[in-house]
PDB file of N, CA and C in Angstrom:
ATOM      1  N   MET A   1     208.970 104.230 210.385  1.00  0.00           N
ATOM      2  CA  MET A   1     208.077 103.571 211.320  1.00  0.00           C
ATOM      3  C   MET A   1     208.629 102.189 211.662  1.00  0.00           C
ATOM      4  N   LYS A   2     208.653 101.903 212.964  1.00  0.00           N
ATOM      5  CA  LYS A   2     209.110 100.589 213.404  1.00  0.00           C
ATOM      6  C   LYS A   2     208.008  99.562 213.152  1.00  0.00           C
ATOM      7  N   THR A   3     208.427  98.366 212.804  1.00  0.00           N
ATOM      8  CA  THR A   3     207.470  97.277 212.596  1.00  0.00           C
ATOM      9  C   THR A   3     207.980  96.018 213.293  1.00  0.00           C
ATOM     10  N   MET A   4     207.054  95.114 213.537  1.00  0.00           N
ATOM     11  CA  MET A   4     207.415  93.771 214.009  1.00  0.00           C
ATOM     12  C   MET A   4     206.440  92.804 213.362  1.00  0.00           C
ATOM     13  N   ASP A   5     206.852  91.550 213.278  1.00  0.00           N
ATOM     14  CA  ASP A   5     205.938  90.563 212.711  1.00  0.00           C
ATOM     15  C   ASP A   5     205.320  89.756 213.850  1.00  0.00           C
ATOM     16  N   THR A   6     204.380  88.911 213.492  1.00  0.00           N
ATOM     17  CA  THR A   6     203.639  88.188 214.531  1.00  0.00           C
ATOM     18  C   THR A   6     204.524  87.192 215.279  1.00  0.00           C
ATOM     19  N   THR A   7     205.565  86.685 214.642  1.00  0.00           N
ATOM     20  CA  THR A   7     206.487  85.788 215.347  1.00  0.00           C
ATOM     21  C   THR A   7     207.127  86.519 216.524  1.00  0.00           C
ATOM     22  N   GLU A   8     207.526  87.775 216.290  1.00  0.00           N
ATOM     23  CA  GLU A   8     208.160  88.560 217.349  1.00  0.00           C
ATOM     24  C   GLU A   8     207.204  88.827 218.507  1.00  0.00           C
ATOM     25  N   ILE A   9     205.968  89.194 218.202  1.00  0.00           N
ATOM     26  CA  ILE A   9     205.033  89.490 219.304  1.00  0.00           C
ATOM     27  C   ILE A   9     204.691  88.214 220.069  1.00  0.00           C
ATOM     28  N   LEU A  10     204.586  87.086 219.378  1.00  0.00           N
ATOM     29  CA  LEU A  10     204.312  85.824 220.073  1.00  0.00           C
ATOM     30  C   LEU A  10     205.455  85.459 221.011  1.00  0.00           C
ATOM     31  N   GLU A  11     206.701  85.699 220.578  1.00  0.00           N
ATOM     32  CA  GLU A  11     207.860  85.425 221.439  1.00  0.00           C
ATOM     33  C   GLU A  11     207.826  86.309 222.685  1.00  0.00           C
ATOM     34  N   LEU A  12     207.483  87.593 222.498  1.00  0.00           N
ATOM     35  CA  LEU A  12     207.399  88.509 223.633  1.00  0.00           C
ATOM     36  C   LEU A  12     206.276  88.106 224.589  1.00  0.00           C
ATOM     37  N   LEU A  13     205.136  87.704 224.036  1.00  0.00           N
ATOM     38  CA  LEU A  13     204.024  87.242 224.879  1.00  0.00           C
ATOM     39  C   LEU A  13     204.407  85.983 225.642  1.00  0.00           C
ATOM     40  N   ASP A  14     205.079  85.044 224.965  1.00  0.00           N
ATOM     41  CA  ASP A  14     205.504  83.805 225.615  1.00  0.00           C
ATOM     42  C   ASP A  14     206.497  84.066 226.742  1.00  0.00           C
ATOM     43  N   ALA A  15     207.302  85.126 226.590  1.00  0.00           N
ATOM     44  CA  ALA A  15     208.303  85.472 227.602  1.00  0.00           C
ATOM     45  C   ALA A  15     207.704  86.324 228.724  1.00  0.00           C
ATOM     46  N   ASN A  16     206.383  86.528 228.673  1.00  0.00           N
ATOM     47  CA  ASN A  16     205.686  87.334 229.679  1.00  0.00           C
ATOM     48  C   ASN A  16     206.249  88.750 229.804  1.00  0.00           C
ATOM     49  N   GLU A  17     206.692  89.304 228.682  1.00  0.00           N
ATOM     50  CA  GLU A  17     207.171  90.686 228.669  1.00  0.00           C
ATOM     51  C   GLU A  17     205.994  91.616 228.956  1.00  0.00           C
ATOM     52  N   ASP A  18     206.290  92.761 229.548  1.00  0.00           N
ATOM     53  CA  ASP A  18     205.261  93.792 229.725  1.00  0.00           C
ATOM     54  C   ASP A  18     205.057  94.461 228.378  1.00  0.00           C
ATOM     55  N   LEU A  19     203.923  94.206 227.763  1.00  0.00           N
ATOM     56  CA  LEU A  19     203.637  94.783 226.451  1.00  0.00           C
ATOM     57  C   LEU A  19     202.461  95.737 226.554  1.00  0.00           C
ATOM     58  N   TYR A  20     202.539  96.793 225.786  1.00  0.00           N
ATOM     59  CA  TYR A  20     201.459  97.771 225.717  1.00  0.00           C
ATOM     60  C   TYR A  20     200.931  97.729 224.295  1.00  0.00           C
ATOM     61  N   ILE A  21     199.843  96.997 224.122  1.00  0.00           N
ATOM     62  CA  ILE A  21     199.278  96.742 222.799  1.00  0.00           C
ATOM     63  C   ILE A  21     197.974  97.514 222.666  1.00  0.00           C
ATOM     64  N   ILE A  22     197.838  98.209 221.542  1.00  0.00           N
ATOM     65  CA  ILE A  22     196.596  98.920 221.263  1.00  0.00           C
ATOM     66  C   ILE A  22     196.009  98.341 219.986  1.00  0.00           C
ATOM     67  N   ASP A  23     194.775  97.881 220.082  1.00  0.00           N
ATOM     68  CA  ASP A  23     194.044  97.336 218.940  1.00  0.00           C
ATOM     69  C   ASP A  23     193.128  98.441 218.417  1.00  0.00           C
ATOM     70  N   VAL A  24     193.356  98.862 217.166  1.00  0.00           N
ATOM     71  CA  VAL A  24     192.610  99.998 216.608  1.00  0.00           C
ATOM     72  C   VAL A  24     191.437  99.569 215.725  1.00  0.00           C
ATOM     73  N   ARG A  25     191.068  98.277 215.776  1.00  0.00           N
ATOM     74  CA  ARG A  25     189.936  97.810 214.971  1.00  0.00           C
ATOM     75  C   ARG A  25     188.617  98.310 215.555  1.00  0.00           C
ATOM     76  N   GLU A  26     187.560  98.103 214.803  1.00  0.00           N
ATOM     77  CA  GLU A  26     186.220  98.490 215.244  1.00  0.00           C
ATOM     78  C   GLU A  26     185.674  97.456 216.231  1.00  0.00           C
ATOM     79  N   ASP A  27     184.625  97.849 216.963  1.00  0.00           N
ATOM     80  CA  ASP A  27     184.047  96.989 218.001  1.00  0.00           C
ATOM     81  C   ASP A  27     183.671  95.599 217.495  1.00  0.00           C
ATOM     82  N   ASP A  28     183.035  95.527 216.312  1.00  0.00           N
ATOM     83  CA  ASP A  28     182.600  94.227 215.805  1.00  0.00           C
ATOM     84  C   ASP A  28     183.783  93.327 215.473  1.00  0.00           C
ATOM     85  N   GLU A  29     184.909  93.912 215.084  1.00  0.00           N
ATOM     86  CA  GLU A  29     186.105  93.113 214.797  1.00  0.00           C
ATOM     87  C   GLU A  29     186.735  92.602 216.096  1.00  0.00           C
ATOM     88  N   VAL A  30     186.798  93.467 217.092  1.00  0.00           N
ATOM     89  CA  VAL A  30     187.385  93.094 218.383  1.00  0.00           C
ATOM     90  C   VAL A  30     186.558  91.990 219.056  1.00  0.00           C
ATOM     91  N   ALA A  31     185.255  91.992 218.820  1.00  0.00           N
ATOM     92  CA  ALA A  31     184.381  90.965 219.398  1.00  0.00           C
ATOM     93  C   ALA A  31     184.764  89.565 218.914  1.00  0.00           C
ATOM     94  N   GLN A  32     185.482  89.473 217.805  1.00  0.00           N
ATOM     95  CA  GLN A  32     185.923  88.179 217.271  1.00  0.00           C
ATOM     96  C   GLN A  32     187.240  87.722 217.893  1.00  0.00           C
ATOM     97  N   GLY A  33     187.784  88.508 218.808  1.00  0.00           N
ATOM     98  CA  GLY A  33     188.999  88.129 219.516  1.00  0.00           C
ATOM     99  C   GLY A  33     190.052  89.216 219.448  1.00  0.00           C
ATOM    100  N   ILE A  34     190.773  89.367 220.574  1.00  0.00           N
ATOM    101  CA  ILE A  34     191.800  90.398 220.711  1.00  0.00           C
ATOM    102  C   ILE A  34     193.016  89.756 221.367  1.00  0.00           C
ATOM    103  N   ILE A  35     194.188  90.281 221.115  1.00  0.00           N
ATOM    104  CA  ILE A  35     195.400  89.760 221.757  1.00  0.00           C
ATOM    105  C   ILE A  35     195.248  89.987 223.269  1.00  0.00           C
ATOM    106  N   PRO A  36     195.492  88.959 224.078  1.00  0.00           N
ATOM    107  CA  PRO A  36     195.317  89.100 225.529  1.00  0.00           C
ATOM    108  C   PRO A  36     196.096  90.300 226.077  1.00  0.00           C
ATOM    109  N   GLY A  37     195.404  91.109 226.860  1.00  0.00           N
ATOM    110  CA  GLY A  37     196.028  92.272 227.476  1.00  0.00           C
ATOM    111  C   GLY A  37     195.995  93.531 226.629  1.00  0.00           C
ATOM    112  N   ALA A  38     195.563  93.407 225.374  1.00  0.00           N
ATOM    113  CA  ALA A  38     195.526  94.580 224.495  1.00  0.00           C
ATOM    114  C   ALA A  38     194.425  95.538 224.925  1.00  0.00           C
ATOM    115  N   GLN A  39     194.666  96.805 224.685  1.00  0.00           N
ATOM    116  CA  GLN A  39     193.676  97.852 224.949  1.00  0.00           C
ATOM    117  C   GLN A  39     192.999  98.174 223.620  1.00  0.00           C
ATOM    118  N   HIS A  40     191.681  98.269 223.637  1.00  0.00           N
ATOM    119  CA  HIS A  40     190.948  98.587 222.408  1.00  0.00           C
ATOM    120  C   HIS A  40     190.678 100.081 222.339  1.00  0.00           C
ATOM    121  N   ILE A  41     191.245 100.719 221.320  1.00  0.00           N
ATOM    122  CA  ILE A  41     190.954 102.121 221.020  1.00  0.00           C
ATOM    123  C   ILE A  41     190.749 102.188 219.508  1.00  0.00           C
ATOM    124  N   ALA A  42     189.501 102.264 219.077  1.00  0.00           N
ATOM    125  CA  ALA A  42     189.211 102.299 217.642  1.00  0.00           C
ATOM    126  C   ALA A  42     189.951 103.468 216.990  1.00  0.00           C
ATOM    127  N   LEU A  43     190.429 103.250 215.773  1.00  0.00           N
ATOM    128  CA  LEU A  43     191.249 104.236 215.071  1.00  0.00           C
ATOM    129  C   LEU A  43     190.660 105.639 215.118  1.00  0.00           C
ATOM    130  N   GLY A  44     189.377 105.771 214.836  1.00  0.00           N
ATOM    131  CA  GLY A  44     188.754 107.084 214.780  1.00  0.00           C
ATOM    132  C   GLY A  44     188.666 107.809 216.108  1.00  0.00           C
ATOM    133  N   THR A  45     188.891 107.082 217.210  1.00  0.00           N
ATOM    134  CA  THR A  45     188.776 107.708 218.536  1.00  0.00           C
ATOM    135  C   THR A  45     190.136 108.029 219.156  1.00  0.00           C
ATOM    136  N   ILE A  46     191.217 107.704 218.476  1.00  0.00           N
ATOM    137  CA  ILE A  46     192.552 107.922 219.056  1.00  0.00           C
ATOM    138  C   ILE A  46     192.790 109.387 219.457  1.00  0.00           C
ATOM    139  N   PRO A  47     192.499 110.371 218.588  1.00  0.00           N
ATOM    140  CA  PRO A  47     192.791 111.758 218.997  1.00  0.00           C
ATOM    141  C   PRO A  47     192.116 112.163 220.307  1.00  0.00           C
ATOM    142  N   GLU A  48     190.873 111.747 220.509  1.00  0.00           N
ATOM    143  CA  GLU A  48     190.159 112.133 221.728  1.00  0.00           C
ATOM    144  C   GLU A  48     190.555 111.291 222.935  1.00  0.00           C
ATOM    145  N   ARG A  49     191.243 110.175 222.699  1.00  0.00           N
ATOM    146  CA  ARG A  49     191.629 109.295 223.812  1.00  0.00           C
ATOM    147  C   ARG A  49     193.132 109.320 224.096  1.00  0.00           C
ATOM    148  N   LEU A  50     193.844 110.276 223.508  1.00  0.00           N
ATOM    149  CA  LEU A  50     195.294 110.380 223.719  1.00  0.00           C
ATOM    150  C   LEU A  50     195.656 110.447 225.202  1.00  0.00           C
ATOM    151  N   GLY A  51     194.806 111.080 225.997  1.00  0.00           N
ATOM    152  CA  GLY A  51     195.072 111.225 227.422  1.00  0.00           C
ATOM    153  C   GLY A  51     195.155 109.905 228.167  1.00  0.00           C
ATOM    154  N   GLU A  52     194.639 108.834 227.571  1.00  0.00           N
ATOM    155  CA  GLU A  52     194.691 107.509 228.201  1.00  0.00           C
ATOM    156  C   GLU A  52     196.041 106.828 227.983  1.00  0.00           C
ATOM    157  N   LEU A  53     196.859 107.405 227.104  1.00  0.00           N
ATOM    158  CA  LEU A  53     198.145 106.790 226.773  1.00  0.00           C
ATOM    159  C   LEU A  53     199.283 107.482 227.516  1.00  0.00           C
ATOM    160  N   ASP A  54     200.330 106.719 227.774  1.00  0.00           N
ATOM    161  CA  ASP A  54     201.500 107.214 228.496  1.00  0.00           C
ATOM    162  C   ASP A  54     202.655 107.333 227.506  1.00  0.00           C
ATOM    163  N   ALA A  55     203.105 108.548 227.246  1.00  0.00           N
ATOM    164  CA  ALA A  55     204.152 108.776 226.241  1.00  0.00           C
ATOM    165  C   ALA A  55     205.488 108.143 226.619  1.00  0.00           C
ATOM    166  N   SER A  56     205.635 107.688 227.871  1.00  0.00           N
ATOM    167  CA  SER A  56     206.896 107.062 228.275  1.00  0.00           C
ATOM    168  C   SER A  56     206.912 105.557 227.978  1.00  0.00           C
ATOM    169  N   LYS A  57     205.776 105.016 227.515  1.00  0.00           N
ATOM    170  CA  LYS A  57     205.694 103.576 227.250  1.00  0.00           C
ATOM    171  C   LYS A  57     205.731 103.302 225.747  1.00  0.00           C
ATOM    172  N   PRO A  58     206.378 102.201 225.352  1.00  0.00           N
ATOM    173  CA  PRO A  58     206.365 101.815 223.932  1.00  0.00           C
ATOM    174  C   PRO A  58     205.092 101.016 223.630  1.00  0.00           C
ATOM    175  N   TYR A  59     204.410 101.390 222.568  1.00  0.00           N
ATOM    176  CA  TYR A  59     203.159 100.722 222.202  1.00  0.00           C
ATOM    177  C   TYR A  59     203.316  99.918 220.921  1.00  0.00           C
ATOM    178  N   ILE A  60     202.614  98.794 220.875  1.00  0.00           N
ATOM    179  CA  ILE A  60     202.496  97.987 219.659  1.00  0.00           C
ATOM    180  C   ILE A  60     201.074  98.208 219.164  1.00  0.00           C
ATOM    181  N   ILE A  61     200.942  98.619 217.906  1.00  0.00           N
ATOM    182  CA  ILE A  61     199.638  98.964 217.354  1.00  0.00           C
ATOM    183  C   ILE A  61     199.191  97.858 216.394  1.00  0.00           C
ATOM    184  N   VAL A  62     197.945  97.403 216.561  1.00  0.00           N
ATOM    185  CA  VAL A  62     197.411  96.261 215.825  1.00  0.00           C
ATOM    186  C   VAL A  62     196.082  96.624 215.158  1.00  0.00           C
ATOM    187  N   CYS A  63     195.868  96.120 213.940  1.00  0.00           N
ATOM    188  CA  CYS A  63     194.549  96.203 213.301  1.00  0.00           C
ATOM    189  C   CYS A  63     194.306  94.860 212.612  1.00  0.00           C
ATOM    190  N   LYS A  64     193.439  94.843 211.629  1.00  0.00           N
ATOM    191  CA  LYS A  64     193.132  93.574 210.963  1.00  0.00           C
ATOM    192  C   LYS A  64     194.279  93.107 210.075  1.00  0.00           C
ATOM    193  N   ALA A  65     194.804  94.019 209.218  1.00  0.00           N
ATOM    194  CA  ALA A  65     195.827  93.602 208.252  1.00  0.00           C
ATOM    195  C   ALA A  65     197.105  94.444 208.287  1.00  0.00           C
ATOM    196  N   GLY A  66     197.106  95.548 209.004  1.00  0.00           N
ATOM    197  CA  GLY A  66     198.314  96.369 209.113  1.00  0.00           C
ATOM    198  C   GLY A  66     198.199  97.776 208.562  1.00  0.00           C
ATOM    199  N   GLY A  67     197.153  98.072 207.806  1.00  0.00           N
ATOM    200  CA  GLY A  67     196.995  99.397 207.208  1.00  0.00           C
ATOM    201  C   GLY A  67     196.530 100.457 208.184  1.00  0.00           C
ATOM    202  N   ARG A  68     195.448 100.163 208.905  1.00  0.00           N
ATOM    203  CA  ARG A  68     194.936 101.134 209.882  1.00  0.00           C
ATOM    204  C   ARG A  68     195.933 101.347 211.016  1.00  0.00           C
ATOM    205  N   SER A  69     196.608 100.274 211.404  1.00  0.00           N
ATOM    206  CA  SER A  69     197.589 100.432 212.479  1.00  0.00           C
ATOM    207  C   SER A  69     198.771 101.278 212.006  1.00  0.00           C
ATOM    208  N   ALA A  70     199.129 101.188 210.735  1.00  0.00           N
ATOM    209  CA  ALA A  70     200.194 102.045 210.194  1.00  0.00           C
ATOM    210  C   ALA A  70     199.763 103.508 210.260  1.00  0.00           C
ATOM    211  N   ASN A  71     198.496 103.793 209.936  1.00  0.00           N
ATOM    212  CA  ASN A  71     197.978 105.158 210.047  1.00  0.00           C
ATOM    213  C   ASN A  71     198.010 105.626 211.501  1.00  0.00           C
ATOM    214  N   ALA A  72     197.613 104.746 212.407  1.00  0.00           N
ATOM    215  CA  ALA A  72     197.634 105.092 213.835  1.00  0.00           C
ATOM    216  C   ALA A  72     199.069 105.357 214.293  1.00  0.00           C
ATOM    217  N   CYS A  73     200.007 104.543 213.839  1.00  0.00           N
ATOM    218  CA  CYS A  73     201.417 104.735 214.201  1.00  0.00           C
ATOM    219  C   CYS A  73     201.920 106.087 213.719  1.00  0.00           C
ATOM    220  N   ALA A  74     201.600 106.433 212.485  1.00  0.00           N
ATOM    221  CA  ALA A  74     202.049 107.718 211.935  1.00  0.00           C
ATOM    222  C   ALA A  74     201.512 108.868 212.781  1.00  0.00           C
ATOM    223  N   TYR A  75     200.240 108.798 213.152  1.00  0.00           N
ATOM    224  CA  TYR A  75     199.634 109.851 213.972  1.00  0.00           C
ATOM    225  C   TYR A  75     200.286 109.905 215.350  1.00  0.00           C
ATOM    226  N   LEU A  76     200.413 108.738 215.998  1.00  0.00           N
ATOM    227  CA  LEU A  76     200.963 108.706 217.351  1.00  0.00           C
ATOM    228  C   LEU A  76     202.432 109.116 217.378  1.00  0.00           C
ATOM    229  N   GLU A  77     203.202 108.720 216.367  1.00  0.00           N
ATOM    230  CA  GLU A  77     204.599 109.162 216.277  1.00  0.00           C
ATOM    231  C   GLU A  77     204.668 110.686 216.218  1.00  0.00           C
ATOM    232  N   ALA A  78     203.783 111.291 215.449  1.00  0.00           N
ATOM    233  CA  ALA A  78     203.754 112.752 215.321  1.00  0.00           C
ATOM    234  C   ALA A  78     203.413 113.420 216.653  1.00  0.00           C
ATOM    235  N   GLN A  79     202.743 112.679 217.540  1.00  0.00           N
ATOM    236  CA  GLN A  79     202.393 113.201 218.866  1.00  0.00           C
ATOM    237  C   GLN A  79     203.483 112.888 219.892  1.00  0.00           C
ATOM    238  N   GLY A  80     204.569 112.258 219.442  1.00  0.00           N
ATOM    239  CA  GLY A  80     205.693 111.977 220.338  1.00  0.00           C
ATOM    240  C   GLY A  80     205.699 110.610 220.985  1.00  0.00           C
ATOM    241  N   PHE A  81     204.864 109.691 220.509  1.00  0.00           N
ATOM    242  CA  PHE A  81     204.804 108.347 221.090  1.00  0.00           C
ATOM    243  C   PHE A  81     205.779 107.402 220.397  1.00  0.00           C
ATOM    244  N   ASP A  82     206.248 106.410 221.166  1.00  0.00           N
ATOM    245  CA  ASP A  82     207.117 105.347 220.655  1.00  0.00           C
ATOM    246  C   ASP A  82     206.197 104.189 220.264  1.00  0.00           C
ATOM    247  N   VAL A  83     206.009 103.995 218.964  1.00  0.00           N
ATOM    248  CA  VAL A  83     205.059 102.991 218.493  1.00  0.00           C
ATOM    249  C   VAL A  83     205.688 102.048 217.476  1.00  0.00           C
ATOM    250  N   THR A  84     205.152 100.834 217.437  1.00  0.00           N
ATOM    251  CA  THR A  84     205.583  99.799 216.494  1.00  0.00           C
ATOM    252  C   THR A  84     204.336  99.213 215.852  1.00  0.00           C
ATOM    253  N   ASN A  85     204.358  99.085 214.537  1.00  0.00           N
ATOM    254  CA  ASN A  85     203.221  98.522 213.805  1.00  0.00           C
ATOM    255  C   ASN A  85     203.374  97.006 213.701  1.00  0.00           C
ATOM    256  N   LEU A  86     202.307  96.266 214.024  1.00  0.00           N
ATOM    257  CA  LEU A  86     202.316  94.818 213.863  1.00  0.00           C
ATOM    258  C   LEU A  86     201.968  94.496 212.411  1.00  0.00           C
ATOM    259  N   GLU A  87     202.969  94.067 211.657  1.00  0.00           N
ATOM    260  CA  GLU A  87     202.773  93.760 210.234  1.00  0.00           C
ATOM    261  C   GLU A  87     201.832  92.569 210.062  1.00  0.00           C
ATOM    262  N   GLY A  88     200.898  92.704 209.150  1.00  0.00           N
ATOM    263  CA  GLY A  88     199.955  91.623 208.879  1.00  0.00           C
ATOM    264  C   GLY A  88     198.761  91.610 209.810  1.00  0.00           C
ATOM    265  N   GLY A  89     198.850  92.345 210.912  1.00  0.00           N
ATOM    266  CA  GLY A  89     197.748  92.475 211.851  1.00  0.00           C
ATOM    267  C   GLY A  89     197.185  91.155 212.343  1.00  0.00           C
ATOM    268  N   MET A  90     195.916  91.195 212.697  1.00  0.00           N
ATOM    269  CA  MET A  90     195.259  90.016 213.260  1.00  0.00           C
ATOM    270  C   MET A  90     195.105  88.893 212.236  1.00  0.00           C
ATOM    271  N   LEU A  91     195.134  89.224 210.949  1.00  0.00           N
ATOM    272  CA  LEU A  91     195.068  88.165 209.938  1.00  0.00           C
ATOM    273  C   LEU A  91     196.291  87.265 210.010  1.00  0.00           C
ATOM    274  N   ALA A  92     197.436  87.824 210.417  1.00  0.00           N
ATOM    275  CA  ALA A  92     198.673  87.053 210.499  1.00  0.00           C
ATOM    276  C   ALA A  92     198.903  86.464 211.890  1.00  0.00           C
ATOM    277  N   TYR A  93     198.198  86.970 212.880  1.00  0.00           N
ATOM    278  CA  TYR A  93     198.389  86.547 214.268  1.00  0.00           C
ATOM    279  C   TYR A  93     197.672  85.222 214.518  1.00  0.00           C
ATOM    280  N   ASP A  94     198.422  84.229 214.990  1.00  0.00           N
ATOM    281  CA  ASP A  94     197.792  82.925 215.247  1.00  0.00           C
ATOM    282  C   ASP A  94     197.972  82.491 216.696  1.00  0.00           C
ATOM    283  N   GLY A  95     198.168  83.470 217.568  1.00  0.00           N
ATOM    284  CA  GLY A  95     198.330  83.162 218.984  1.00  0.00           C
ATOM    285  C   GLY A  95     197.000  83.146 219.715  1.00  0.00           C
ATOM    286  N   GLU A  96     197.098  83.127 221.026  1.00  0.00           N
ATOM    287  CA  GLU A  96     195.934  83.086 221.913  1.00  0.00           C
ATOM    288  C   GLU A  96     195.082  84.352 221.735  1.00  0.00           C
ATOM    289  N   LEU A  97     193.796  84.196 221.885  1.00  0.00           N
ATOM    290  CA  LEU A  97     192.866  85.328 221.800  1.00  0.00           C
ATOM    291  C   LEU A  97     192.088  85.460 223.091  1.00  0.00           C
ATOM    292  N   GLU A  98     191.667  86.689 223.348  1.00  0.00           N
ATOM    293  CA  GLU A  98     190.814  86.990 224.486  1.00  0.00           C
ATOM    294  C   GLU A  98     189.523  87.551 223.894  1.00  0.00           C
ATOM    295  N   PHE A  99     188.415  87.248 224.533  1.00  0.00           N
ATOM    296  CA  PHE A  99     187.122  87.740 224.033  1.00  0.00           C
ATOM    297  C   PHE A  99     186.516  88.671 225.062  1.00  0.00           C
ATOM    298  N   LYS A 100     186.182  89.897 224.606  1.00  0.00           N
ATOM    299  CA  LYS A 100     185.653  90.912 225.532  1.00  0.00           C
ATOM    300  C   LYS A 100     184.192  91.169 225.253  1.00  0.00           C
TER     301      LYS A 100
END
């Protein structure tokens, strides 16, 4: 499984790269802030929402600490997706937040 740390994602965000970020936390966690531009798909709903994802795009998967996103990465990789787990998750992320 590919991983990146929060320094790497902050550099990509600062460079205005086109990023496809999926936040797999629960609604109450996302209400406390999400990485700008991230799509919220709670971990338990990923199988039913696969149709919303594009297998030709690389995704960065985020959760609170990195465990749930690792599970999501394993599942999505098995479905043929190119995914990267954000190590440390939102606990390690100290960049800008968006509130939905």
